[in-house]
Coordinates of N, CA, C and O in Angstrom, one line a residue:
M1 N -0.2 -15.7 44.8 CA -0.7 -15.3 43.6 C -1.6 -16.4 43.0 O -1.2 -17.6 43.0
S2 N -2.8 -16.1 42.6 CA -3.7 -17.2 42.1 C -3.3 -17.5 40.6 O -2.8 -16.6 39.9
W3 N -3.6 -18.7 40.2 CA -3.2 -19.1 38.8 C -4.0 -18.3 37.8 O -3.6 -18.0 36.7
R4 N -5.2 -17.8 38.2 CA -6.1 -17.1 37.2 C -5.4 -15.8 36.8 O -5.9 -15.1 35.9
K5 N -4.3 -15.4 37.5 CA -3.6 -14.2 37.1 C -2.4 -14.5 36.2 O -1.3 -14.0 36.4
T6 N -2.6 -15.4 35.3 CA -1.5 -15.9 34.5 C -0.7 -14.8 33.9 O 0.6 -14.9 33.8
L7 N -1.3 -13.7 33.4 CA -0.6 -12.7 32.7 C 0.4 -11.9 33.5 O 1.2 -11.2 33.0
K8 N 0.3 -12.1 34.8 CA 1.3 -11.4 35.7 C 2.6 -12.3 35.8 O 3.6 -11.8 36.2
E9 N 2.5 -13.5 35.4 CA 3.7 -14.4 35.5 C 4.8 -13.8 34.7 O 4.6 -13.1 33.7
V10 N 6.0 -14.1 35.0 CA 7.2 -13.7 34.3 C 7.9 -14.9 33.8 O 8.1 -15.9 34.5
V11 N 8.2 -14.9 32.5 CA 9.0 -16.0 31.9 C 10.3 -15.4 31.5 O 10.4 -14.5 30.7
S12 N 11.4 -16.0 32.1 CA 12.7 -15.5 31.9 C 12.8 -14.0 32.1 O 13.4 -13.3 31.2
N13 N 12.3 -13.5 33.1 CA 12.3 -12.1 33.5 C 11.6 -11.1 32.6 O 11.8 -9.9 32.6
W14 N 10.7 -11.6 31.7 CA 9.9 -10.8 30.8 C 8.5 -10.9 31.2 O 7.9 -12.0 31.3
S15 N 7.8 -9.8 31.3 CA 6.4 -9.8 31.5 C 5.8 -10.3 30.3 O 6.2 -9.9 29.1
L16 N 4.8 -11.1 30.4 CA 4.1 -11.6 29.2 C 3.4 -10.5 28.4 O 3.4 -10.5 27.2
H17 N 2.8 -9.5 29.1 CA 2.2 -8.4 28.4 C 3.3 -7.7 27.5 O 3.1 -7.4 26.4
R18 N 4.4 -7.4 28.2 CA 5.4 -6.7 27.5 C 6.0 -7.5 26.3 O 6.2 -7.0 25.2
A19 N 6.3 -8.8 26.5 CA 6.8 -9.6 25.5 C 5.9 -9.7 24.3 O 6.4 -9.6 23.1
S20 N 4.6 -9.9 24.5 CA 3.7 -10.0 23.4 C 3.6 -8.6 22.7 O 3.6 -8.6 21.4
A21 N 3.5 -7.6 23.4 CA 3.4 -6.2 22.8 C 4.7 -5.9 22.1 O 4.6 -5.3 21.0
E22 N 5.8 -6.3 22.6 CA 7.0 -6.0 21.9 C 7.1 -6.7 20.6 O 7.6 -6.2 19.6
S23 N 6.7 -8.0 20.6 CA 6.7 -8.7 19.3 C 5.8 -8.0 18.2 O 6.2 -7.9 17.1
A24 N 4.7 -7.6 18.7 CA 3.8 -6.8 17.7 C 4.4 -5.5 17.3 O 4.5 -5.2 16.1
A25 N 5.0 -4.8 18.3 CA 5.6 -3.5 17.9 C 6.8 -3.7 17.0 O 6.9 -2.9 16.0
L26 N 7.6 -4.6 17.3 CA 8.8 -4.9 16.4 C 8.3 -5.2 15.0 O 8.9 -4.7 14.0
A27 N 7.3 -6.0 14.9 CA 6.8 -6.4 13.5 C 6.2 -5.2 12.8 O 6.5 -5.0 11.7
F28 N 5.4 -4.5 13.5 CA 4.7 -3.4 12.9 C 5.6 -2.2 12.5 O 5.5 -1.6 11.5
Y29 N 6.4 -1.8 13.5 CA 7.2 -0.6 13.3 C 8.4 -0.8 12.4 O 8.8 0.0 11.6
T30 N 9.2 -1.9 12.7 CA 10.4 -2.1 12.0 C 10.3 -2.5 10.6 O 11.1 -2.1 9.7
L31 N 9.3 -3.3 10.2 CA 9.2 -3.8 8.9 C 8.2 -2.9 8.1 O 8.4 -2.6 6.9
F32 N 7.1 -2.6 8.7 CA 6.0 -2.0 7.9 C 5.7 -0.5 8.3 O 4.9 0.1 7.6
S33 N 6.3 0.0 9.3 CA 5.9 1.3 9.8 C 4.4 1.4 10.0 O 3.8 2.4 9.7
L34 N 3.8 0.4 10.5 CA 2.3 0.4 10.8 C 2.0 0.8 12.2 O 2.8 0.6 13.1
A35 N 0.9 1.4 12.4 CA 0.4 1.7 13.7 C -1.1 1.7 13.6 O -1.7 1.9 12.6
P36 N -1.7 1.6 14.7 CA -1.2 1.5 16.1 C -1.1 0.0 16.5 O -1.6 -0.9 15.8
V37 N -0.3 -0.2 17.5 CA -0.3 -1.5 18.2 C -1.2 -1.3 19.4 O -0.9 -0.5 20.3
L38 N -2.4 -1.9 19.4 CA -3.4 -1.8 20.5 C -3.2 -3.0 21.4 O -3.0 -4.1 21.0
V39 N -3.2 -2.7 22.7 CA -3.1 -3.7 23.7 C -4.3 -3.6 24.6 O -4.6 -2.6 25.2
V40 N -5.1 -4.7 24.6 CA -6.3 -4.7 25.4 C -6.0 -5.3 26.8 O -5.5 -6.3 26.9
L41 N -6.4 -4.5 27.8 CA -6.1 -4.8 29.1 C -7.4 -4.9 29.9 O -8.3 -4.1 29.6
G42 N -7.4 -5.7 30.9 CA -8.6 -5.8 31.8 C -8.1 -5.9 33.2 O -7.8 -5.0 33.9
H43 N -8.0 -7.2 33.7 CA -7.6 -7.4 35.1 C -6.2 -6.8 35.4 O -5.3 -6.9 34.6
E44 N -6.1 -6.1 36.5 CA -4.9 -5.4 36.9 C -4.3 -4.6 35.8 O -3.1 -4.6 35.5
S45 N -5.1 -3.8 35.1 CA -4.7 -3.0 34.0 C -3.6 -2.0 34.3 O -2.7 -1.7 33.4
E46 N -3.6 -1.4 35.4 CA -2.6 -0.4 35.8 C -1.2 -1.0 35.8 O -0.3 -0.4 35.4
R47 N -1.1 -2.2 36.4 CA 0.2 -2.9 36.5 C 0.6 -3.2 35.1 O 1.8 -3.0 34.8
A48 N -0.3 -3.8 34.3 CA 0.1 -4.1 33.0 C 0.5 -2.9 32.1 O 1.4 -2.9 31.3
R49 N -0.2 -1.8 32.3 CA 0.1 -0.6 31.6 C 1.5 -0.1 31.9 O 2.3 0.3 31.0
R50 N 2.0 -0.2 33.2 CA 3.3 0.1 33.5 C 4.4 -0.7 32.8 O 5.4 -0.3 32.4
E51 N 4.0 -2.0 32.6 CA 4.9 -2.9 32.0 C 5.1 -2.6 30.5 O 6.1 -3.0 29.9
L52 N 4.1 -1.9 29.9 CA 4.2 -1.6 28.5 C 4.8 -0.2 28.2 O 5.0 0.1 27.0
E53 N 5.2 0.5 29.2 CA 5.8 1.8 29.0 C 7.0 1.8 28.0 O 7.8 0.8 28.1
G54 N 7.0 2.7 27.2 CA 8.2 2.8 26.2 C 8.0 2.1 24.9 O 8.9 2.1 24.1
L55 N 7.0 1.3 24.8 CA 6.8 0.5 23.6 C 6.0 1.2 22.5 O 5.9 0.7 21.4
G56 N 5.4 2.3 22.8 CA 4.6 3.0 21.8 C 3.2 2.4 21.5 O 2.6 2.6 20.5
C57 N 2.8 1.6 22.5 CA 1.5 0.9 22.3 C 0.3 1.8 22.8 O 0.5 2.6 23.7
E58 N -0.8 1.6 22.2 CA -2.0 2.3 22.7 C -2.8 1.2 23.6 O -3.1 0.2 23.1
V59 N -3.1 1.6 24.8 CA -3.8 0.7 25.7 C -5.3 1.0 25.5 O -5.8 2.1 25.5
V60 N -6.0 -0.1 25.4 CA -7.5 -0.1 25.3 C -8.0 -0.9 26.5 O -7.6 -2.1 26.7
L61 N -8.8 -0.3 27.3 CA -9.3 -1.0 28.5 C -10.6 -1.8 28.2 O -11.5 -1.2 27.6
N62 N -10.6 -3.0 28.6 CA -11.8 -3.9 28.5 C -12.5 -4.0 29.8 O -12.1 -4.8 30.7
A63 N -13.5 -3.2 30.0 CA -14.2 -3.2 31.3 C -15.0 -4.5 31.6 O -15.2 -4.8 32.7
G64 N -15.3 -5.2 30.5 CA -16.0 -6.5 30.7 C -15.1 -7.7 30.6 O -15.5 -8.8 30.2
F65 N -13.8 -7.6 31.0 CA -12.8 -8.7 30.9 C -13.3 -9.9 31.6 O -12.9 -11.0 31.2
Q66 N -14.2 -9.8 32.6 CA -14.6 -11.0 33.3 C -15.4 -11.9 32.4 O -15.6 -13.1 32.7
E67 N -16.0 -11.4 31.3 CA -16.8 -12.2 30.4 C -15.9 -13.2 29.6 O -16.5 -14.2 29.0
G68 N -14.6 -13.0 29.5 CA -13.8 -13.9 28.8 C -13.1 -13.2 27.6 O -13.2 -12.1 27.4
I69 N -12.3 -14.0 26.9 CA -11.4 -13.5 25.9 C -12.2 -12.9 24.7 O -11.8 -11.9 24.1
H70 N -13.4 -13.4 24.5 CA -14.2 -12.8 23.4 C -14.5 -11.3 23.6 O -14.6 -10.6 22.7
S71 N -14.6 -10.9 24.9 CA -14.9 -9.5 25.2 C -13.6 -8.7 24.9 O -13.7 -7.5 24.4
S72 N -12.4 -9.3 25.1 CA -11.2 -8.6 24.7 C -11.1 -8.4 23.2 O -10.6 -7.4 22.7
V73 N -11.5 -9.5 22.5 CA -11.4 -9.4 21.0 C -12.4 -8.3 20.5 O -12.0 -7.5 19.7
R74 N -13.6 -8.3 21.0 CA -14.6 -7.3 20.7 C -14.1 -5.9 21.0 O -14.2 -5.0 20.1
T75 N -13.5 -5.7 22.1 CA -13.0 -4.4 22.6 C -11.9 -4.0 21.7 O -11.8 -2.8 21.2
G76 N -11.0 -4.8 21.4 CA -9.8 -4.5 20.5 C -10.2 -4.2 19.1 O -9.8 -3.2 18.5
I77 N -11.1 -5.0 18.5 CA -11.6 -4.8 17.2 C -12.3 -3.4 17.1 O -12.2 -2.7 16.1
A78 N -13.1 -3.1 18.1 CA -13.9 -1.9 18.1 C -12.9 -0.6 18.2 O -13.3 0.4 17.7
A79 N -11.7 -0.8 18.7 CA -10.8 0.3 18.8 C -9.9 0.5 17.6 O -9.1 1.4 17.5
V80 N -9.9 -0.5 16.6 CA -9.1 -0.3 15.4 C -9.5 0.9 14.7 O -10.7 1.0 14.3
P81 N -8.6 1.8 14.4 CA -9.0 3.0 13.7 C -9.6 2.7 12.3 O -9.2 1.7 11.6
A82 N -10.5 3.6 11.8 CA -11.2 3.4 10.6 C -10.3 3.3 9.4 O -10.6 2.6 8.4
G83 N -9.1 3.8 9.4 CA -8.2 3.8 8.3 C -7.4 2.5 8.2 O -6.6 2.3 7.2
C84 N -7.5 1.6 9.2 CA -6.8 0.3 9.1 C -7.5 -0.7 8.4 O -8.7 -1.0 8.6
A85 N -6.9 -1.4 7.4 CA -7.5 -2.4 6.6 C -7.7 -3.7 7.3 O -8.5 -4.5 6.8
A86 N -6.9 -4.0 8.3 CA -6.9 -5.3 8.9 C -6.4 -5.2 10.3 O -5.9 -4.2 10.7
A87 N -6.6 -6.3 11.1 CA -6.0 -6.4 12.5 C -5.4 -7.7 12.7 O -6.0 -8.7 12.3
V88 N -4.3 -7.7 13.4 CA -3.7 -9.0 13.8 C -4.0 -9.2 15.3 O -3.8 -8.3 16.1
V89 N -4.6 -10.3 15.6 CA -5.0 -10.7 17.0 C -3.9 -11.7 17.5 O -3.7 -12.7 16.9
L90 N -3.2 -11.3 18.6 CA -2.3 -12.2 19.3 C -2.6 -12.1 20.8 O -3.2 -11.2 21.2
L91 N -2.2 -13.2 21.4 CA -2.4 -13.3 22.9 C -1.1 -13.2 23.7 O -0.1 -13.7 23.3
A92 N -1.3 -12.6 24.9 CA -0.1 -12.4 25.7 C 0.4 -13.7 26.3 O 1.6 -13.8 26.7
D93 N -0.4 -14.7 26.4 CA 0.0 -15.9 27.0 C 0.6 -17.0 26.1 O 0.7 -18.1 26.3
M94 N 1.1 -16.5 24.9 CA 1.8 -17.3 23.9 C 3.2 -16.8 23.7 O 3.5 -16.2 22.7
P95 N 4.1 -17.1 24.7 CA 5.4 -16.5 24.7 C 6.3 -16.9 23.5 O 7.3 -16.2 23.3
L96 N 6.0 -17.9 22.8 CA 6.9 -18.3 21.7 C 6.4 -17.7 20.3 O 7.1 -17.9 19.3
V97 N 5.4 -16.9 20.3 CA 5.0 -16.1 19.1 C 5.9 -14.9 19.1 O 6.0 -14.2 20.1
D98 N 6.6 -14.8 18.0 CA 7.6 -13.7 17.9 C 7.3 -12.7 16.8 O 6.3 -12.9 16.0
A99 N 8.1 -11.7 16.7 CA 7.9 -10.6 15.7 C 7.9 -11.2 14.3 O 7.1 -10.7 13.4
E100 N 8.8 -12.1 14.0 CA 8.9 -12.7 12.6 C 7.6 -13.4 12.2 O 7.2 -13.3 11.1
M101 N 6.9 -14.0 13.2 CA 5.6 -14.7 12.9 C 4.6 -13.6 12.5 O 3.9 -13.8 11.5
V102 N 4.5 -12.5 13.2 CA 3.6 -11.5 12.9 C 3.9 -10.8 11.5 O 3.0 -10.6 10.7
R103 N 5.2 -10.6 11.3 CA 5.6 -10.0 10.0 C 5.2 -10.9 8.8 O 4.7 -10.4 7.8
T104 N 5.3 -12.2 9.0 CA 5.0 -13.2 8.0 C 3.5 -13.1 7.6 O 3.1 -13.1 6.5
L105 N 2.6 -13.0 8.7 CA 1.2 -12.8 8.4 C 0.9 -11.6 7.6 O 0.1 -11.6 6.7
I106 N 1.6 -10.5 8.0 CA 1.3 -9.2 7.3 C 1.8 -9.3 5.9 O 1.1 -8.8 5.0
R107 N 3.0 -9.9 5.6 CA 3.5 -10.0 4.3 C 2.5 -10.8 3.4 O 2.2 -10.4 2.3
R108 N 2.0 -11.9 3.9 CA 1.1 -12.7 3.2 C -0.2 -12.0 2.9 O -0.8 -12.1 1.8
Y109 N -0.7 -11.2 3.8 CA -1.9 -10.3 3.6 C -1.6 -9.3 2.5 O -2.4 -9.2 1.6
R110 N -0.5 -8.7 2.5 CA -0.2 -7.7 1.5 C 0.0 -8.3 0.1 O -0.2 -7.7 -0.9
D111 N 0.4 -9.6 0.1 CA 0.5 -10.3 -1.2 C -0.8 -10.4 -2.0 O -0.8 -10.4 -3.2
G112 N -1.9 -10.6 -1.2 CA -3.1 -10.9 -2.0 C -4.4 -10.4 -1.3 O -5.5 -10.6 -1.8
R113 N -4.3 -9.8 -0.2 CA -5.5 -9.2 0.6 C -6.5 -10.3 0.8 O -7.7 -10.0 0.6
P114 N -6.2 -11.5 1.4 CA -7.2 -12.4 1.7 C -8.0 -11.9 2.9 O -7.6 -11.0 3.7
L115 N -9.2 -12.5 3.2 CA -10.0 -12.2 4.3 C -9.3 -12.6 5.6 O -9.5 -11.9 6.7
L116 N -8.5 -13.6 5.6 CA -7.9 -14.1 6.8 C -6.5 -14.6 6.5 O -6.2 -15.2 5.4
V117 N -5.6 -14.4 7.4 CA -4.3 -15.1 7.4 C -4.2 -15.8 8.7 O -4.1 -15.1 9.8
V118 N -4.2 -17.1 8.7 CA -4.3 -17.9 9.9 C -3.0 -18.7 10.2 O -2.4 -19.2 9.3
S119 N -2.6 -18.6 11.4 CA -1.5 -19.5 11.9 C -2.0 -20.9 12.1 O -3.0 -21.1 12.8
D120 N -1.3 -21.8 11.5 CA -1.7 -23.2 11.6 C -0.5 -24.0 12.2 O 0.5 -24.1 11.6
Y121 N -0.8 -24.5 13.4 CA 0.2 -25.2 14.2 C 0.0 -26.7 14.0 O -0.6 -27.3 14.9
E122 N 0.5 -27.2 12.9 CA 0.3 -28.6 12.6 C -1.1 -29.1 12.8 O -1.4 -30.0 13.5
G123 N -2.0 -28.4 12.1 CA -3.4 -28.7 12.2 C -4.3 -28.0 13.2 O -5.5 -28.2 13.2
V124 N -3.7 -27.2 14.0 CA -4.5 -26.4 15.0 C -4.4 -24.9 14.6 O -3.3 -24.3 14.5
D125 N -5.6 -24.3 14.4 CA -5.6 -22.9 14.2 C -5.6 -22.1 15.5 O -6.4 -22.4 16.4
A126 N -4.7 -21.1 15.5 CA -4.6 -20.3 16.8 C -3.9 -19.0 16.4 O -3.3 -18.9 15.3
P127 N -4.0 -18.0 17.3 CA -3.3 -16.7 17.1 C -1.8 -16.9 16.9 O -1.2 -17.9 17.5
P128 N -1.1 -16.0 16.3 CA -1.7 -14.8 15.7 C -2.5 -15.1 14.5 O -2.2 -15.9 13.7
I129 N -3.6 -14.3 14.3 CA -4.5 -14.4 13.1 C -4.8 -13.0 12.7 O -5.1 -12.1 13.5
L130 N -4.7 -12.8 11.4 CA -4.9 -11.5 10.8 C -6.3 -11.6 10.2 O -6.7 -12.5 9.4
Y131 N -7.2 -10.6 10.6 CA -8.6 -10.5 10.1 C -8.7 -9.3 9.2 O -8.3 -8.2 9.7
D132 N -9.2 -9.4 8.0 CA -9.4 -8.3 7.2 C -10.6 -7.5 7.7 O -11.5 -8.1 8.3
R133 N -10.7 -6.2 7.4 CA -11.8 -5.4 8.0 C -13.2 -5.9 7.7 O -14.0 -5.8 8.6
P134 N -13.5 -6.5 6.6 CA -14.9 -7.0 6.4 C -15.3 -8.0 7.4 O -16.5 -8.3 7.6
L135 N -14.4 -8.6 8.2 CA -14.7 -9.6 9.2 C -14.9 -8.9 10.6 O -15.4 -9.6 11.5
F136 N -14.6 -7.6 10.7 CA -14.7 -7.0 12.0 C -16.1 -7.0 12.6 O -16.3 -7.2 13.8
A137 N -17.1 -6.9 11.7 CA -18.5 -6.9 12.2 C -18.9 -8.2 12.8 O -19.6 -8.3 13.8
E138 N -18.4 -9.3 12.2 CA -18.6 -10.7 12.8 C -17.9 -10.8 14.1 O -18.5 -11.3 15.1
L139 N -16.7 -10.4 14.2 CA -16.0 -10.5 15.5 C -16.6 -9.6 16.6 O -16.6 -10.0 17.8
A140 N -17.2 -8.5 16.2 CA -17.8 -7.6 17.2 C -19.1 -8.1 17.8 O -19.5 -7.7 18.9
V141 N -19.8 -9.1 17.2 CA -21.0 -9.6 17.8 C -21.0 -11.0 18.3 O -21.9 -11.4 19.0
L142 N -19.9 -11.7 18.0 CA -19.9 -13.1 18.5 C -19.7 -13.1 20.0 O -19.0 -12.3 20.6
E143 N -20.3 -14.1 20.6 CA -20.2 -14.3 22.1 C -19.6 -15.7 22.4 O -19.6 -16.6 21.6
G144 N -19.0 -15.8 23.6 CA -18.5 -17.0 24.0 C -17.1 -17.3 23.6 O -16.5 -16.7 22.7
E145 N -16.5 -18.3 24.2 CA -15.1 -18.7 23.9 C -15.1 -19.2 22.5 O -16.0 -19.8 21.9
G146 N -13.9 -19.0 21.8 CA -13.7 -19.5 20.5 C -14.3 -18.6 19.4 O -14.5 -19.1 18.3
C147 N -14.7 -17.4 19.7 CA -15.4 -16.6 18.7 C -14.6 -16.4 17.5 O -15.0 -16.4 16.4
G148 N -13.3 -16.1 17.7 CA -12.4 -15.9 16.5 C -12.2 -17.2 15.7 O -12.2 -17.1 14.5
K149 N -12.2 -18.3 16.4 CA -12.1 -19.6 15.7 C -13.4 -19.8 14.8 O -13.3 -20.4 13.8
R150 N -14.5 -19.4 15.3 CA -15.7 -19.6 14.5 C -15.7 -18.8 13.3 O -16.1 -19.2 12.2
V151 N -15.1 -17.6 13.3 CA -15.0 -16.8 12.1 C -14.0 -17.4 11.2 O -14.3 -17.5 10.0
V152 N -12.9 -18.0 11.7 CA -12.0 -18.7 10.8 C -12.6 -19.9 10.2 O -12.5 -20.1 9.0
K153 N -13.4 -20.6 10.9 CA -14.0 -21.8 10.3 C -15.0 -21.4 9.3 O -15.1 -22.0 8.2
R154 N -15.8 -20.4 9.5 CA -16.8 -19.9 8.6 C -16.2 -19.4 7.3 O -16.8 -19.6 6.2
H155 N -15.0 -18.9 7.3 CA -14.3 -18.3 6.1 C -13.1 -19.1 5.8 O -12.2 -18.5 5.1
S156 N -13.0 -20.3 6.1 CA -11.7 -21.1 5.9 C -11.4 -21.2 4.4 O -10.2 -21.2 4.1
G157 N -12.3 -21.2 3.6 CA -12.1 -21.3 2.1 C -11.4 -20.0 1.6 O -10.8 -20.0 0.5
E158 N -11.5 -18.9 2.3 CA -11.0 -17.6 1.9 C -9.7 -17.3 2.7 O -9.2 -16.2 2.5
A159 N -9.2 -18.2 3.4 CA -8.0 -18.0 4.3 C -6.7 -18.4 3.6 O -6.7 -19.4 2.9
V160 N -5.7 -17.7 3.9 CA -4.3 -18.1 3.6 C -3.8 -18.7 4.9 O -4.0 -18.1 6.0
R161 N -3.1 -19.8 4.9 CA -2.6 -20.5 6.1 C -1.1 -20.4 6.1 O -0.4 -20.7 5.1
I162 N -0.6 -20.1 7.3 CA 0.9 -20.1 7.5 C 1.1 -21.2 8.5 O 0.6 -21.3 9.6
R163 N 2.0 -22.1 8.1 CA 2.3 -23.3 8.9 C 3.4 -23.0 9.9 O 4.5 -22.5 9.5
W164 N 3.2 -23.3 11.1 CA 4.2 -23.1 12.2 C 4.4 -24.5 12.9 O 3.4 -25.3 13.0
P165 N 5.5 -24.7 13.5 CA 5.7 -26.0 14.3 C 4.8 -25.9 15.5 O 4.5 -24.9 16.1
A166 N 4.3 -27.1 15.9 CA 3.4 -27.2 17.0 C 4.0 -26.6 18.3 O 3.2 -26.0 19.1
R167 N 5.3 -26.6 18.5 CA 5.9 -26.1 19.7 C 5.6 -24.6 19.8 O 5.5 -24.1 21.0
A168 N 5.5 -23.9 18.7 CA 5.2 -22.4 18.8 C 3.8 -22.1 19.4 O 3.6 -21.0 19.8
L169 N 3.0 -23.1 19.4 CA 1.6 -22.9 19.9 C 1.6 -22.8 21.4 O 0.5 -22.5 22.0
T170 N 2.6 -23.1 22.0 CA 2.7 -23.1 23.5 C 2.0 -21.9 24.1 O 2.3 -20.8 23.8
D171 N 1.0 -22.2 25.0 CA 0.4 -21.1 25.7 C 0.5 -21.5 27.2 O 0.8 -22.6 27.6
L172 N 0.2 -20.5 28.0 CA 0.4 -20.7 29.5 C -1.0 -20.8 30.2 O -1.5 -19.8 30.6
D173 N -1.5 -22.0 30.2 CA -2.8 -22.2 30.8 C -2.7 -22.8 32.2 O -3.7 -22.7 33.0
R174 N -1.6 -23.4 32.5 CA -1.4 -24.0 33.9 C -0.1 -23.6 34.4 O 0.9 -23.3 33.7
P175 N 0.1 -23.7 35.8 CA 1.4 -23.4 36.4 C 2.6 -24.2 35.8 O 3.6 -23.6 35.6
E176 N 2.3 -25.4 35.5 CA 3.4 -26.2 34.9 C 3.8 -25.8 33.5 O 5.0 -26.0 33.1
D177 N 2.9 -25.1 32.8 CA 3.3 -24.6 31.5 C 4.3 -23.5 31.6 O 5.3 -23.3 30.8
V178 N 4.1 -22.6 32.7 CA 5.1 -21.5 32.9 C 6.5 -22.1 33.2 O 7.5 -21.7 32.6
E179 N 6.5 -23.1 34.0 CA 7.8 -23.7 34.4 C 8.5 -24.4 33.2 O 9.7 -24.2 32.9
R180 N 7.7 -25.1 32.3 CA 8.2 -25.7 31.1 C 8.8 -24.7 30.2 O 9.9 -24.8 29.7
V181 N 8.1 -23.6 30.0 CA 8.5 -22.6 29.0 C 9.8 -21.9 29.6 O 10.7 -21.6 28.8
R182 N 9.8 -21.6 30.9 CA 11.0 -21.0 31.5 C 12.2 -21.9 31.1 O 13.3 -21.4 30.8
G183 N 12.0 -23.2 31.3 CA 13.1 -24.2 31.0 C 13.5 -24.2 29.5 O 14.7 -24.2 29.2
E184 N 12.5 -24.1 28.7 CA 12.8 -24.1 27.2 C 13.6 -22.9 26.8 O 14.4 -22.9 25.9
L185 N 13.2 -21.7 27.4 CA 13.8 -20.5 27.0 C 15.2 -20.3 27.6 O 16.0 -19.5 27.2
G186 N 15.5 -21.1 28.7 CA 16.8 -21.1 29.3 C 17.2 -19.7 29.8 O 18.4 -19.4 29.7
G187 N 16.2 -19.0 30.3 CA 16.6 -17.7 30.8 C 16.7 -16.5 29.8 O 17.0 -15.4 30.2
A188 N 16.3 -16.8 28.6 CA 16.4 -15.7 27.6 C 15.0 -15.7 26.8 O 14.5 -16.8 26.5
R189 N 14.6 -14.6 26.5 CA 13.4 -14.4 25.7 C 13.8 -14.0 24.3 O 14.5 -13.1 24.1

C-alpha cells in the first residue's frame, strides 16, 4: 500500500473515514439533532463508502480529488443544503479530534453566531473549523492548499477561538505518525 493512501490506514482497528464521520455524527445527532453530516470522498470512494455504512452520513463525491484538499472543501461546501446556517470542516486524518470538540464549536457558534469558530492548538489554527454561511462563497472560489486557513486569516478579527492542547492536532501525514498514534491510543479509539 502506498503512503499516499493514508485514509485507508487503520488506527486501533478503526477506519479513519469512519472514526472522523462518527465523531461528527455523534456531535450533530446526539447533542443538536442537526443534519446532514456530509462526508466528501475521492480516492477509493467505494471502499470508504462501505466503511461509513450505518452512520447516517451523506456521501458527496469529489471528482477532482487529485487537485488537493481545497477541492474537497469546495465540493463539501457546495453540497451544504440551503437551510444550513454554517458548516463544520474536519479532516479524516486527525484521529484525536472527537465529538466533544465538534460539539464545543457548535455551542460557541450558537452562543453568538460569529463568522468563524476556530480550533486553536496552542497557536496553530486547524480543523475542526466552523464557517458561517456568509463565508461559503469565499471557500468556494479559493484555490490551492491552505484555502480554509486563508479565510480564517482574513476574518480572524471576527472569529471565536477554542483552545485545544497541541497533542489533539495530531494528523497522519507520514507512516511513523500512524504508528505513533496507534501507540498513544493503546488499541482503543
